[in-house]
Short mmCIF file of C-alpha atoms in Angstrom, two decimals:
data_model
loop_
_atom_site.label_atom_id
_atom_site.label_comp_id
_atom_site.label_asym_id
_atom_site.label_seq_id
_atom_site.Cartn_x
_atom_site.Cartn_y
_atom_site.Cartn_z
CA MET A 1 279.23 106.94 154.33
CA SER A 2 282.10 104.42 154.57
CA ALA A 3 283.32 102.53 151.52
CA ASP A 4 282.34 99.10 152.86
CA VAL A 5 278.67 99.99 153.52
CA THR A 6 276.38 99.65 150.53
CA PRO A 7 273.38 101.96 150.59
CA PRO A 8 269.91 100.55 149.94
CA TYR A 9 268.95 100.44 146.28
CA GLU A 10 266.34 103.17 146.73
CA ASP A 11 268.97 105.55 148.19
CA MET A 12 271.48 105.12 145.38
CA GLU A 13 271.97 107.76 142.78
CA PRO A 14 270.42 106.79 139.41
CA ARG A 15 273.76 106.19 137.69
CA ARG A 16 274.88 103.75 140.38
CA ARG A 17 271.50 101.98 140.25
CA ARG A 18 271.78 101.55 136.48
CA ARG A 19 275.28 100.07 136.85
CA LEU A 20 274.06 97.68 139.53
CA LEU A 21 271.11 96.62 137.35
CA LEU A 22 273.39 96.16 134.35
CA ARG A 23 275.82 94.00 136.37
CA THR A 24 272.90 91.93 137.67
CA ALA A 25 271.47 91.50 134.17
CA LEU A 26 274.85 90.49 132.75
CA ARG A 27 275.47 87.92 135.48
CA ALA A 28 271.91 86.65 135.09
CA ALA A 29 272.47 86.22 131.35
CA VAL A 30 275.93 84.69 131.62
CA ALA A 31 275.19 82.06 134.29
CA PRO A 32 272.76 79.94 132.23
CA VAL A 33 274.97 80.27 129.15
CA VAL A 34 277.98 78.98 131.10
CA LEU A 35 275.93 76.09 132.48
CA LEU A 36 274.66 75.25 128.99
CA VAL A 37 278.18 75.33 127.53
CA LEU A 38 279.31 73.01 130.34
CA TYR A 39 276.41 70.66 129.60
CA TYR A 40 277.45 70.35 125.95
CA ALA A 41 281.20 70.30 126.69
CA LEU A 42 281.33 67.78 129.55
CA PRO A 43 282.45 64.34 128.47
CA LEU A 44 279.23 62.45 129.08
CA ASP A 45 280.59 59.27 127.51
CA HIS A 46 280.07 56.94 130.48
CA PRO A 47 276.53 55.59 130.23
CA LEU A 48 274.34 55.77 133.33
CA GLU A 49 273.41 52.32 134.53
CA VAL A 50 271.26 51.37 137.49
CA GLY A 51 274.42 50.43 139.43
CA LYS A 52 275.81 53.93 138.88
CA ALA A 53 272.87 55.67 140.54
CA GLY A 54 275.29 57.07 143.09
CA TRP A 55 276.36 59.67 140.53
CA PHE A 56 272.79 60.93 140.35
CA VAL A 57 272.73 61.20 144.14
CA ILE A 58 276.03 63.12 144.05
CA GLY A 59 274.57 65.44 141.42
CA PHE A 60 271.52 66.02 143.60
CA LEU A 61 273.76 66.81 146.60
CA VAL A 62 275.74 69.29 144.49
CA PHE A 63 272.44 70.87 143.42
CA ALA A 64 271.27 71.06 147.06
CA ALA A 65 274.57 72.67 148.05
CA ALA A 66 274.18 75.21 145.22
CA VAL A 67 270.66 76.06 146.43
CA ALA A 68 271.92 76.45 150.01
CA TRP A 69 274.74 78.72 148.83
CA GLN A 70 272.33 80.84 146.77
CA VAL A 71 269.96 81.25 149.74
CA TYR A 72 272.91 82.22 151.95
CA SER A 73 274.06 84.73 149.31
CA ILE A 74 270.59 86.29 149.09
CA VAL A 75 270.34 86.66 152.86
CA ARG A 76 273.77 88.30 153.09
CA SER A 77 273.37 90.52 150.04
CA PRO A 78 272.87 94.26 150.42
CA HIS A 79 270.44 93.96 147.48
CA PRO A 80 268.54 90.70 148.05
CA ARG A 81 266.03 91.18 145.22
CA LEU A 82 268.79 91.59 142.66
CA ARG A 83 270.76 88.71 144.14
CA GLN A 84 267.61 86.60 143.98
CA ILE A 85 267.39 87.14 140.22
CA GLU A 86 270.95 85.91 139.85
CA ALA A 87 270.24 82.90 142.07
CA LEU A 88 267.25 81.89 139.94
CA THR A 89 269.36 82.01 136.80
CA VAL A 90 271.73 79.49 138.37
CA VAL A 91 269.41 77.18 140.31
CA VAL A 92 266.71 76.52 137.71
CA PRO A 93 269.06 75.84 134.76
CA MET A 94 271.26 73.69 137.01
CA PHE A 95 268.22 71.62 137.99
CA LEU A 96 267.15 71.18 134.36
CA LEU A 97 270.63 70.39 133.07
CA MET A 98 271.21 67.84 135.84
CA PHE A 99 268.18 65.88 134.66
CA ALA A 100 268.97 66.38 130.97
CA GLY A 101 272.44 64.92 131.53
CA THR A 102 270.97 62.03 133.49
CA TYR A 103 268.46 61.22 130.74
CA PHE A 104 271.18 61.43 128.09
CA LEU A 105 273.41 59.05 130.05
CA LEU A 106 270.53 56.68 130.79
CA GLU A 107 269.59 56.41 127.12
CA ALA A 108 273.24 55.86 126.18
CA GLY A 109 273.60 53.08 128.76
CA GLN A 110 270.18 51.49 128.25
CA PRO A 111 269.02 52.20 124.70
CA GLY A 112 265.26 52.11 124.44
CA SER A 113 264.69 53.81 127.81
CA PHE A 114 262.78 56.46 125.87
CA THR A 115 260.59 56.27 122.79
CA GLN A 116 263.46 57.56 120.67
CA PRO A 117 267.24 57.82 121.04
CA LEU A 118 268.23 61.01 122.86
CA THR A 119 270.90 63.47 121.81
CA ARG A 120 271.92 66.05 124.39
CA THR A 121 269.51 68.49 122.81
CA ASP A 122 266.70 65.92 122.84
CA ALA A 123 267.39 65.20 126.51
CA LEU A 124 267.28 68.90 127.32
CA TYR A 125 264.07 69.33 125.32
CA PHE A 126 262.45 66.41 127.14
CA THR A 127 263.56 67.78 130.51
CA VAL A 128 262.05 71.19 129.81
CA THR A 129 258.76 69.70 128.57
CA VAL A 130 258.50 67.66 131.78
CA PHE A 131 259.43 70.67 133.95
CA ALA A 132 256.91 72.89 132.17
CA THR A 133 254.30 70.11 132.46
CA VAL A 134 253.64 70.39 128.73
CA GLY A 135 254.32 66.75 127.91
CA PHE A 136 253.90 66.76 124.14
CA GLY A 137 254.20 62.98 124.07
CA ASP A 138 256.80 62.88 121.31
CA ILE A 139 259.37 61.56 123.79
CA THR A 140 258.25 59.42 126.71
CA ALA A 141 259.94 57.23 129.28
CA LYS A 142 259.60 53.52 128.45
CA THR A 143 261.65 51.67 131.07
CA GLU A 144 261.03 51.55 134.79
CA THR A 145 264.33 53.31 135.53
CA ALA A 146 263.48 56.14 133.13
CA ARG A 147 259.99 56.47 134.62
CA VAL A 148 261.39 56.64 138.15
CA LEU A 149 263.82 59.39 137.10
CA VAL A 150 261.05 61.34 135.35
CA THR A 151 258.88 61.01 138.47
CA VAL A 152 261.75 62.31 140.61
CA GLN A 153 262.12 65.24 138.21
CA MET A 154 258.40 66.03 138.37
CA ILE A 155 258.39 66.04 142.18
CA GLY A 156 261.66 67.96 142.25
CA GLY A 157 260.25 70.50 139.80
CA LEU A 158 257.26 71.10 142.05
CA ILE A 159 259.61 71.59 145.00
CA VAL A 160 261.84 73.99 143.06
CA VAL A 161 258.87 76.04 141.88
CA GLY A 162 257.34 76.01 145.38
CA LEU A 163 260.55 77.14 147.05
CA VAL A 164 261.11 79.84 144.48
CA ALA A 165 257.57 81.16 144.97
CA LYS A 166 258.00 81.11 148.76
CA LEU A 167 261.32 82.91 148.45
CA LEU A 168 259.80 85.59 146.20
CA VAL A 169 256.93 86.18 148.61
CA GLY A 170 259.27 86.23 151.60
CA VAL A 171 261.63 88.74 150.04
CA ALA A 172 258.75 90.99 148.97
CA GLN A 173 257.29 90.95 152.49
CA PHE A 174 260.70 91.67 153.98
CA ALA A 175 261.20 94.62 151.64
CA LEU A 176 257.76 96.05 152.44
CA GLN A 177 258.31 95.77 156.19
CA ARG A 178 261.79 97.28 155.91
CA ARG A 179 260.47 100.37 154.15
CA ALA A 180 257.93 101.13 156.86
CA PRO A 181 259.28 99.74 160.14
CA GLY A 182 256.66 99.06 162.76
CA THR A 183 253.70 99.11 160.37
CA PRO A 184 252.24 96.02 158.70
CA PRO A 185 252.10 96.11 154.88
CA ASN A 186 248.78 97.36 153.47
CA GLY A 187 248.66 95.27 150.35
CA PRO A 188 250.35 92.65 148.22
#
């Protein structure tokens, strides 16, 4: 076997599989930590005002580009299931942190947009409660701008979850068909 051809996961010797799993787990653990450190370290001292909505659009375009890159990476990966795990640990935290930063900046620029002033941690907490559809009610959007952003996050969250589910199903079907070429899968 040549050095530039990676064997399928199932054909690897156990030691090589363990190393591959360990590398995947480490990258999957490090990516959200790096994103979280960036969230707390970035100088978010310029309040978000309605006139600066272009920055939110730019953030969304960066997020869309990151999703496109992750999908491309999964398709090209010799181990798409493992690459998919890594992609999830980048895409979902990036989505959440993008909204947390936006809420933090909005509250800084328009105090009273939420039922209480938001620190970065409060903004992240609120973002996760909206994403998880828990909605404790301790922090709520009060202004029209804040409500529009929360609505965008809710719709975006449904899209992210829907795409992730579709990707998981698609990769599983691909893997099943690849194992037994020419025969349809018998079960889930």
